[in-house]
Amino acid sequence: MCSSDLDPANPHAHVIAANALLALGRTDEAIAAAAAAISVAPAWAVGYRMHASALNTLRIKSVQAIESATEAVRLEPTTAAGYSILAAAYANHRDFSAADRAIRQAIRLRPNDADCWVTASYIALRAKSWIPAETAALRALQLRPGDPRAINNLGVATRGRGRWGLGAVAFLDAAKIDPRSPSATTNVEVIGFQYLSTVALFFLLPLL
């Protein structure tokens, strides 16, 4: 799918295409489709949010993501999703103070939005703040049980705290729920390798 398959004058069509392309891992095409939505409707916040969301999947594009998310917030200052996307962009840029301000505003606007809490856990993970990351991931799971992103974030946070068993269970659960998630499957592979390395070292030590 590409945005040209749909009505080129309809910004909704470009956003639909961008969402589909992003789900397929075709990030560059998703970014282009979202940019097309912006060109068709330059005063529509949804296009900017979609553009920033796609850019957020590429951390090296954090400056452009911040620009698009900031414009989305300017256009719709009472929409929590804009602040949440902006917060993730700032986290990717390693500006954790700005990320914290943005996600707090998102949560103020929608305190029971699981996506906001998933983003809050992501920001804390980027900052290597394991306890806040775990707390936010657990809150997201209270609001939306089974969310694979929250489960994966919980796994990273518990592993960061040295609770390897809980981390492994969370990673496996996330991978089962969303087997196409690259972060979940990668974490399963990493923790499996670390487990095997530890077992191998245990058996090799008596021989050294």
Coordinates of N, CA and C in Angstrom, one line a residue:
M1 N 0.8 -1.2 0.0 CA 0.0 0.0 0.0 C 0.9 1.2 0.0
C2 N 0.5 2.3 -0.7 CA 1.1 3.6 -0.6 C 0.0 4.6 -0.7
S3 N 0.3 5.8 -0.3 CA -0.7 6.9 -0.2 C -1.2 7.2 -1.6
S4 N -0.5 7.0 -2.6 CA -1.0 7.3 -4.0 C -2.1 6.3 -4.4
D5 N -2.3 5.2 -3.7 CA -3.4 4.3 -4.0 C -4.7 4.9 -3.6
L6 N -4.7 5.9 -2.8 CA -5.9 6.5 -2.2 C -6.1 7.9 -2.8
D7 N -7.2 8.5 -2.4 CA -7.5 9.9 -3.0 C -6.4 10.9 -2.5
P8 N -5.6 11.4 -3.5 CA -4.5 12.3 -3.1 C -4.9 13.6 -2.5
A9 N -6.1 14.0 -2.7 CA -6.6 15.2 -2.2 C -7.2 15.1 -0.8
N10 N -7.3 13.9 -0.3 CA -7.9 13.6 1.0 C -6.9 13.3 2.0
P11 N -6.7 14.2 3.0 CA -5.6 14.0 4.0 C -5.8 12.7 4.9
H12 N -7.1 12.4 5.1 CA -7.4 11.2 5.8 C -6.9 10.0 5.1
A13 N -6.9 9.9 3.8 CA -6.4 8.8 3.0 C -4.9 8.6 3.3
H14 N -4.2 9.8 3.3 CA -2.7 9.7 3.5 C -2.4 9.2 5.0
V15 N -3.2 9.6 5.9 CA -3.0 9.2 7.3 C -3.3 7.7 7.4
I16 N -4.4 7.2 6.8 CA -4.7 5.8 6.8 C -3.5 5.0 6.2
A17 N -3.0 5.5 5.1 CA -1.9 4.8 4.5 C -0.7 4.8 5.4
A18 N -0.4 6.0 6.0 CA 0.8 6.1 6.9 C 0.7 5.1 8.1
N19 N -0.5 5.0 8.6 CA -0.7 4.0 9.7 C -0.5 2.6 9.3
A20 N -1.0 2.2 8.1 CA -0.9 0.9 7.6 C 0.6 0.6 7.3
L21 N 1.3 1.5 6.7 CA 2.7 1.4 6.3 C 3.6 1.2 7.5
L22 N 3.2 2.0 8.6 CA 4.0 2.0 9.8 C 3.8 0.6 10.5
A23 N 2.6 0.0 10.4 CA 2.4 -1.3 11.0 C 3.1 -2.4 10.2
L24 N 3.4 -2.1 9.0 CA 4.2 -3.1 8.2 C 5.7 -2.9 8.3
G25 N 6.1 -1.9 9.0 CA 7.5 -1.6 9.2 C 8.1 -0.8 8.0
R26 N 7.3 -0.3 7.2 CA 7.8 0.5 6.0 C 7.8 2.0 6.4
T27 N 8.8 2.3 7.3 CA 8.8 3.6 8.0 C 9.0 4.7 7.0
D28 N 9.9 4.7 6.1 CA 10.2 5.8 5.2 C 8.9 6.1 4.4
E29 N 8.2 5.1 3.9 CA 7.0 5.3 3.2 C 5.9 5.9 4.1
A30 N 5.8 5.5 5.3 CA 4.9 6.0 6.3 C 5.1 7.5 6.5
I31 N 6.4 7.9 6.7 CA 6.8 9.3 6.9 C 6.4 10.1 5.6
A32 N 6.6 9.6 4.5 CA 6.2 10.3 3.2 C 4.7 10.5 3.1
A33 N 3.9 9.4 3.5 CA 2.5 9.5 3.4 C 2.0 10.5 4.4
A34 N 2.5 10.6 5.6 CA 2.1 11.6 6.6 C 2.5 13.0 6.2
A35 N 3.6 13.1 5.5 CA 4.0 14.4 5.0 C 3.1 14.9 3.9
A36 N 2.6 13.9 3.1 CA 1.6 14.2 2.1 C 0.3 14.7 2.7
A37 N -0.1 14.1 3.9 CA -1.3 14.6 4.6 C -1.1 16.1 5.0
I38 N 0.1 16.4 5.5 CA 0.4 17.7 5.9 C 0.3 18.7 4.8
S39 N 0.8 18.3 3.6 CA 0.8 19.2 2.4 C -0.6 19.5 2.0
V40 N -1.5 18.5 2.1 CA -2.9 18.6 1.7 C -3.7 19.5 2.7
A41 N -3.4 19.2 4.0 CA -4.1 19.9 5.1 C -3.1 20.5 6.1
P42 N -2.5 21.6 5.8 CA -1.4 22.1 6.7 C -1.9 22.6 8.0
A43 N -3.2 22.7 8.2 CA -3.7 23.2 9.5 C -4.4 22.0 10.3
W44 N -4.2 20.8 9.9 CA -4.8 19.6 10.5 C -3.8 19.0 11.4
A45 N -4.1 19.0 12.7 CA -3.2 18.4 13.7 C -2.9 16.9 13.5
V46 N -3.9 16.2 13.1 CA -3.7 14.8 13.0 C -2.6 14.4 12.0
G47 N -2.4 15.1 10.9 CA -1.3 14.9 10.0 C 0.0 15.1 10.6
Y48 N 0.1 16.1 11.5 CA 1.4 16.3 12.2 C 1.7 15.3 13.2
R49 N 0.6 14.8 13.9 CA 0.8 13.8 14.9 C 1.3 12.5 14.2
M50 N 0.6 12.2 13.1 CA 1.0 11.0 12.4 C 2.5 11.1 11.9
H51 N 2.8 12.2 11.4 CA 4.2 12.5 10.9 C 5.2 12.3 12.0
A52 N 4.9 12.9 13.2 CA 5.8 12.8 14.3 C 5.9 11.3 14.8
S53 N 4.8 10.6 14.8 CA 4.8 9.2 15.3 C 5.6 8.4 14.4
A54 N 5.5 8.6 13.1 CA 6.4 7.8 12.2 C 7.9 8.2 12.4
L55 N 8.1 9.4 12.5 CA 9.5 9.9 12.7 C 10.1 9.3 14.0
N56 N 9.2 9.2 15.0 CA 9.7 8.7 16.3 C 10.2 7.3 16.3
T57 N 9.9 6.5 15.3 CA 10.4 5.2 15.1 C 11.8 5.2 14.7
L58 N 12.3 6.3 14.2 CA 13.7 6.5 13.8 C 14.3 7.6 14.8
R59 N 15.0 7.2 15.8 CA 15.5 8.1 16.8 C 16.4 9.2 16.2
I60 N 17.1 8.9 15.1 CA 17.9 9.9 14.5 C 17.1 11.1 13.8
K61 N 15.8 10.9 13.7 CA 14.9 11.9 13.2 C 14.2 12.7 14.3
S62 N 14.8 12.7 15.5 CA 14.1 13.3 16.7 C 13.8 14.8 16.5
V63 N 14.7 15.5 15.8 CA 14.5 17.0 15.7 C 13.3 17.2 14.8
Q64 N 13.2 16.5 13.7 CA 12.0 16.6 12.8 C 10.7 16.2 13.5
A65 N 10.8 15.1 14.4 CA 9.7 14.7 15.1 C 9.2 15.7 16.1
I66 N 10.2 16.4 16.8 CA 9.8 17.4 17.7 C 9.1 18.6 17.0
E67 N 9.6 18.9 15.8 CA 9.0 20.0 15.0 C 7.5 19.7 14.7
S68 N 7.3 18.5 14.2 CA 5.9 18.1 13.8 C 5.0 18.0 15.0
A69 N 5.5 17.4 16.1 CA 4.7 17.2 17.3 C 4.4 18.6 17.9
T70 N 5.3 19.5 17.9 CA 5.1 20.8 18.4 C 4.0 21.5 17.7
E71 N 4.0 21.4 16.3 CA 3.0 22.0 15.5 C 1.6 21.4 15.8
A72 N 1.6 20.1 16.0 CA 0.3 19.4 16.4 C -0.2 19.9 17.7
V73 N 0.7 20.2 18.7 CA 0.3 20.7 20.0 C -0.2 22.1 19.8
R74 N 0.4 22.9 19.0 CA 0.0 24.3 18.7 C -1.4 24.4 18.1
L75 N -1.6 23.4 17.2 CA -3.0 23.4 16.5 C -4.1 22.9 17.4
E76 N -3.7 21.9 18.3 CA -4.7 21.3 19.2 C -4.1 21.2 20.6
P77 N -4.1 22.3 21.3 CA -3.4 22.4 22.6 C -4.1 21.6 23.8
T78 N -5.3 21.1 23.5 CA -5.9 20.3 24.6 C -6.1 18.8 24.2
T79 N -5.3 18.4 23.2 CA -5.3 17.0 22.8 C -4.1 16.3 23.4
A80 N -4.3 15.3 24.3 CA -3.3 14.6 25.0 C -2.3 13.9 24.1
A81 N -2.8 13.3 23.0 CA -2.0 12.5 22.1 C -0.8 13.4 21.5
G82 N -1.1 14.6 21.3 CA 0.0 15.5 20.8 C 1.1 15.6 21.7
Y83 N 0.8 15.8 23.0 CA 1.8 16.0 24.0 C 2.6 14.7 24.3
S84 N 1.9 13.5 24.2 CA 2.5 12.2 24.4 C 3.5 12.0 23.2
I85 N 3.1 12.3 22.0 CA 4.0 12.1 20.9 C 5.2 13.0 21.0
L86 N 5.0 14.2 21.4 CA 6.0 15.2 21.6 C 7.0 14.7 22.7
A87 N 6.4 14.2 23.8 CA 7.3 13.7 24.9 C 8.2 12.6 24.4
A88 N 7.7 11.7 23.6 CA 8.5 10.6 23.0 C 9.6 11.1 22.1
A89 N 9.3 12.2 21.4 CA 10.3 12.8 20.5 C 11.4 13.4 21.3
Y90 N 11.0 14.1 22.4 CA 12.1 14.7 23.3 C 12.9 13.6 23.9
A91 N 12.3 12.5 24.3 CA 13.1 11.4 24.9 C 14.1 10.9 23.9
N92 N 13.6 10.7 22.7 CA 14.6 10.2 21.7 C 15.7 11.2 21.4
H93 N 15.4 12.5 21.7 CA 16.5 13.5 21.6 C 17.3 13.7 22.8
R94 N 16.9 12.9 23.8 CA 17.6 12.8 25.2 C 17.4 14.2 25.9
D95 N 16.3 14.8 25.7 CA 16.0 16.0 26.4 C 14.9 15.6 27.4
F96 N 15.3 15.0 28.5 CA 14.4 14.3 29.4 C 13.5 15.3 30.2
S97 N 14.1 16.5 30.5 CA 13.3 17.5 31.2 C 12.1 17.9 30.3
A98 N 12.3 18.2 29.0 CA 11.2 18.6 28.1 C 10.2 17.4 28.0
A99 N 10.8 16.2 27.9 CA 9.9 15.0 27.7 C 9.0 14.8 29.0
D100 N 9.6 15.1 30.1 CA 8.8 14.9 31.4 C 7.7 16.0 31.4
R101 N 8.0 17.2 31.0 CA 7.0 18.3 31.0 C 5.8 17.9 30.0
A102 N 6.2 17.4 28.9 CA 5.2 17.1 27.9 C 4.3 15.9 28.3
I103 N 4.9 14.9 28.9 CA 4.1 13.7 29.2 C 3.2 14.0 30.5
R104 N 3.7 14.9 31.3 CA 2.9 15.3 32.5 C 1.6 16.0 32.0
Q105 N 1.8 16.9 31.0 CA 0.7 17.6 30.4 C -0.3 16.6 29.8
A106 N 0.2 15.6 29.0 CA -0.6 14.6 28.4 C -1.5 13.9 29.5
I107 N -0.8 13.5 30.6 CA -1.5 12.7 31.6 C -2.5 13.6 32.4
R108 N -2.2 14.9 32.5 CA -3.2 15.8 33.1 C -4.4 15.9 32.3
L109 N -4.2 15.9 30.9 CA -5.4 16.0 30.1 C -6.2 14.7 30.0
R110 N -5.5 13.5 30.1 CA -6.1 12.2 30.0 C -5.5 11.3 31.0
P111 N -5.8 11.4 32.2 CA -5.1 10.5 33.2 C -5.3 9.0 33.1
N112 N -6.4 8.7 32.4 CA -6.7 7.2 32.3 C -6.5 6.7 30.9
D113 N -5.6 7.4 30.2 CA -5.2 7.0 28.8 C -4.0 6.1 28.9
A114 N -4.2 4.8 28.5 CA -3.1 3.8 28.6 C -1.9 4.2 27.8
D115 N -2.2 4.8 26.6 CA -1.1 5.2 25.7 C -0.1 6.3 26.4
C116 N -0.7 7.2 27.1 CA 0.1 8.2 27.8 C 1.0 7.5 28.8
W117 N 0.5 6.5 29.5 CA 1.3 5.8 30.5 C 2.4 4.9 29.8
V118 N 2.1 4.4 28.7 CA 3.1 3.6 27.9 C 4.2 4.6 27.5
T119 N 3.9 5.8 27.1 CA 4.9 6.7 26.7 C 5.7 7.2 27.9
A120 N 5.0 7.3 29.1 CA 5.7 7.7 30.3 C 6.7 6.6 30.7
S121 N 6.4 5.4 30.5 CA 7.3 4.3 30.8 C 8.5 4.3 29.9
Y122 N 8.2 4.6 28.6 CA 9.2 4.6 27.6 C 10.2 5.7 27.9
I123 N 9.7 6.9 28.3 CA 10.6 8.0 28.6 C 11.5 7.6 29.8
A124 N 10.9 7.0 30.8 CA 11.7 6.6 32.0 C 12.8 5.6 31.6
L125 N 12.4 4.7 30.7 CA 13.4 3.7 30.2 C 14.6 4.3 29.5
R126 N 14.2 5.3 28.6 CA 15.3 6.0 27.9 C 16.3 6.7 28.9
A127 N 15.7 7.2 30.0 CA 16.5 7.8 31.0 C 17.1 6.9 32.0
K128 N 16.8 5.5 31.8 CA 17.3 4.5 32.7 C 16.8 4.7 34.1
S129 N 15.6 5.2 34.3 CA 15.0 5.3 35.6 C 14.0 4.1 35.7
W130 N 14.5 3.0 36.2 CA 13.8 1.8 36.2 C 12.5 1.7 37.0
I131 N 12.6 2.3 38.2 CA 11.4 2.2 39.1 C 10.2 3.1 38.5
P132 N 10.4 4.3 38.1 CA 9.3 5.0 37.4 C 8.8 4.4 36.1
A133 N 9.8 3.7 35.4 CA 9.4 3.0 34.2 C 8.5 1.9 34.5
E134 N 8.8 1.1 35.6 CA 8.0 0.0 36.0 C 6.6 0.4 36.5
T135 N 6.6 1.5 37.3 CA 5.4 2.0 37.8 C 4.4 2.5 36.7
A136 N 5.0 3.2 35.7 CA 4.2 3.7 34.6 C 3.7 2.5 33.7
A137 N 4.5 1.5 33.5 CA 4.1 0.4 32.7 C 3.0 -0.4 33.4
L138 N 3.1 -0.5 34.7 CA 2.0 -1.2 35.5 C 0.7 -0.5 35.4
R139 N 0.8 0.9 35.5 CA -0.4 1.7 35.4 C -1.1 1.5 34.0
A140 N -0.2 1.5 32.9 CA -0.8 1.3 31.6 C -1.5 -0.1 31.5
L141 N -0.9 -1.1 32.2 CA -1.5 -2.4 32.1 C -2.8 -2.5 33.0
Q142 N -2.9 -1.7 34.0 CA -4.2 -1.6 34.7 C -5.3 -1.0 33.8
L143 N -4.9 -0.1 33.0 CA -5.9 0.6 32.1 C -6.2 -0.2 30.9
R144 N -5.1 -0.9 30.4 CA -5.3 -1.8 29.2 C -4.6 -3.1 29.4
P145 N -5.2 -4.0 30.1 CA -4.5 -5.3 30.3 C -4.1 -6.0 29.0
G146 N -2.8 -6.5 29.0 CA -2.4 -7.2 27.8 C -1.7 -6.3 26.8
D147 N -1.6 -5.0 27.0 CA -0.9 -4.2 26.0 C 0.5 -4.6 25.8
P148 N 0.9 -5.1 24.6 CA 2.2 -5.6 24.4 C 3.4 -4.6 24.6
R149 N 3.1 -3.3 24.3 CA 4.2 -2.3 24.6 C 4.4 -2.1 26.0
A150 N 3.3 -2.1 26.8 CA 3.5 -1.9 28.3 C 4.2 -3.1 28.9
I151 N 3.8 -4.3 28.4 CA 4.4 -5.5 28.9 C 5.9 -5.5 28.6
N152 N 6.3 -5.2 27.4 CA 7.7 -5.1 27.0 C 8.4 -4.1 27.8
N153 N 7.8 -2.9 28.0 CA 8.5 -1.9 28.8 C 8.7 -2.4 30.3
L154 N 7.7 -3.1 30.8 CA 7.8 -3.7 32.1 C 8.9 -4.6 32.2
G155 N 9.1 -5.4 31.1 CA 10.2 -6.4 31.1 C 11.6 -5.7 31.1
V156 N 11.7 -4.6 30.3 CA 12.9 -3.8 30.3 C 13.2 -3.2 31.7
A157 N 12.2 -2.7 32.3 CA 12.3 -2.0 33.6 C 12.7 -3.1 34.7
T158 N 12.1 -4.2 34.7 CA 12.4 -5.2 35.7 C 13.8 -5.8 35.5
R159 N 14.1 -6.0 34.2 CA 15.5 -6.4 33.9 C 16.5 -5.4 34.3
G160 N 16.2 -4.1 34.1 CA 17.1 -3.0 34.5 C 17.3 -3.0 36.0
R161 N 16.3 -3.5 36.8 CA 16.4 -3.5 38.2 C 17.1 -4.9 38.7
G162 N 17.5 -5.7 37.7 CA 18.1 -7.0 38.1 C 17.1 -8.1 38.3
R163 N 15.9 -7.9 38.0 CA 14.9 -8.9 38.2 C 14.7 -9.7 36.9
W164 N 15.7 -10.5 36.6 CA 15.8 -11.1 35.3 C 14.6 -12.1 35.0
G165 N 14.1 -12.8 36.0 CA 13.0 -13.7 35.8 C 11.8 -13.1 35.4
L166 N 11.4 -12.0 36.1 CA 10.2 -11.2 35.7 C 10.4 -10.6 34.4
G167 N 11.6 -10.1 34.1 CA 11.8 -9.5 32.8 C 11.6 -10.5 31.6
A168 N 12.1 -11.7 31.8 CA 12.0 -12.7 30.8 C 10.5 -13.1 30.6
V169 N 9.8 -13.2 31.6 CA 8.3 -13.6 31.5 C 7.6 -12.5 30.7
A170 N 7.9 -11.2 31.1 CA 7.3 -10.1 30.4 C 7.6 -10.1 28.9
F171 N 8.9 -10.3 28.6 CA 9.3 -10.3 27.2 C 8.6 -11.4 26.4
L172 N 8.5 -12.6 27.0 CA 7.9 -13.7 26.3 C 6.4 -13.4 26.1
D173 N 5.7 -12.8 27.1 CA 4.3 -12.5 27.0 C 4.1 -11.4 25.9
A174 N 5.0 -10.4 25.8 CA 4.9 -9.4 24.8 C 5.0 -10.0 23.4
A175 N 6.0 -10.9 23.3 CA 6.3 -11.5 22.0 C 5.1 -12.4 21.5
K176 N 4.5 -13.0 22.5 CA 3.3 -13.9 22.2 C 2.1 -13.0 21.7
I177 N 1.9 -11.9 22.4 CA 0.8 -11.0 22.0 C 1.0 -10.4 20.7
D178 N 2.2 -9.9 20.4 CA 2.6 -9.2 19.2 C 3.9 -9.8 18.6
P179 N 3.8 -10.9 18.0 CA 5.0 -11.6 17.5 C 5.8 -10.8 16.4
R180 N 5.1 -9.7 15.8 CA 5.8 -8.9 14.8 C 6.5 -7.8 15.4
S181 N 6.4 -7.6 16.8 CA 7.1 -6.5 17.4 C 8.6 -6.7 17.4
P182 N 9.4 -5.9 16.8 CA 10.8 -6.1 16.8 C 11.5 -5.9 18.2
S183 N 10.9 -5.0 19.0 CA 11.5 -4.8 20.3 C 11.3 -6.0 21.2
A184 N 10.1 -6.6 21.1 CA 9.7 -7.7 22.0 C 10.6 -8.9 21.6
T185 N 10.6 -9.2 20.3 CA 11.4 -10.4 19.9 C 12.9 -10.2 20.1
T186 N 13.4 -9.0 19.9 CA 14.8 -8.8 20.2 C 15.1 -9.0 21.6
N187 N 14.2 -8.5 22.5 CA 14.5 -8.7 24.0 C 14.4 -10.1 24.4
V188 N 13.5 -10.9 23.8 CA 13.5 -12.3 24.0 C 14.8 -13.0 23.6
E189 N 15.3 -12.6 22.5 CA 16.6 -13.2 22.0 C 17.7 -12.8 22.9
V190 N 17.8 -11.5 23.3 CA 18.8 -11.0 24.2 C 18.8 -11.7 25.5
I191 N 17.7 -11.8 26.1 CA 17.6 -12.4 27.5 C 17.9 -13.9 27.4
G192 N 17.5 -14.5 26.3 CA 17.8 -16.0 26.1 C 19.3 -16.2 26.0
F193 N 20.0 -15.3 25.2 CA 21.5 -15.4 25.1 C 22.2 -15.2 26.4
Q194 N 21.7 -14.2 27.2 CA 22.3 -13.9 28.5 C 22.1 -15.1 29.4
Y195 N 20.9 -15.7 29.3 CA 20.7 -16.9 30.2 C 21.6 -18.1 29.8
L196 N 21.7 -18.3 28.5 CA 22.6 -19.4 28.1 C 24.1 -19.1 28.4
S197 N 24.5 -17.8 28.3 CA 25.8 -17.4 28.7 C 26.1 -17.7 30.2
T198 N 25.1 -17.4 31.0 CA 25.3 -17.6 32.4 C 25.4 -19.1 32.8
V199 N 24.5 -19.9 32.1 CA 24.5 -21.3 32.3 C 25.9 -21.9 31.9
A200 N 26.4 -21.5 30.7 CA 27.6 -22.0 30.2 C 28.8 -21.6 31.2
L201 N 28.7 -20.4 31.7 CA 29.8 -19.9 32.6 C 29.8 -20.8 33.9
F202 N 28.5 -21.1 34.4 CA 28.4 -21.9 35.6 C 29.1 -23.3 35.4
F203 N 28.9 -23.9 34.2 CA 29.5 -25.2 34.0 C 31.0 -25.1 33.7
L204 N 31.4 -24.0 33.2 CA 32.8 -23.9 32.8 C 33.7 -23.5 34.0
L205 N 33.2 -22.8 34.9 CA 34.0 -22.3 36.1 C 34.8 -23.4 36.7
P206 N 34.2 -24.6 37.0 CA 35.1 -25.6 37.6 C 36.2 -26.1 36.8
L207 N 36.2 -25.8 35.5 CA 37.2 -26.3 34.6 C 38.3 -25.3 34.5
L208 N 38.1 -24.0 35.0 CA 39.1 -23.0 34.8 C 40.2 -23.0 35.9

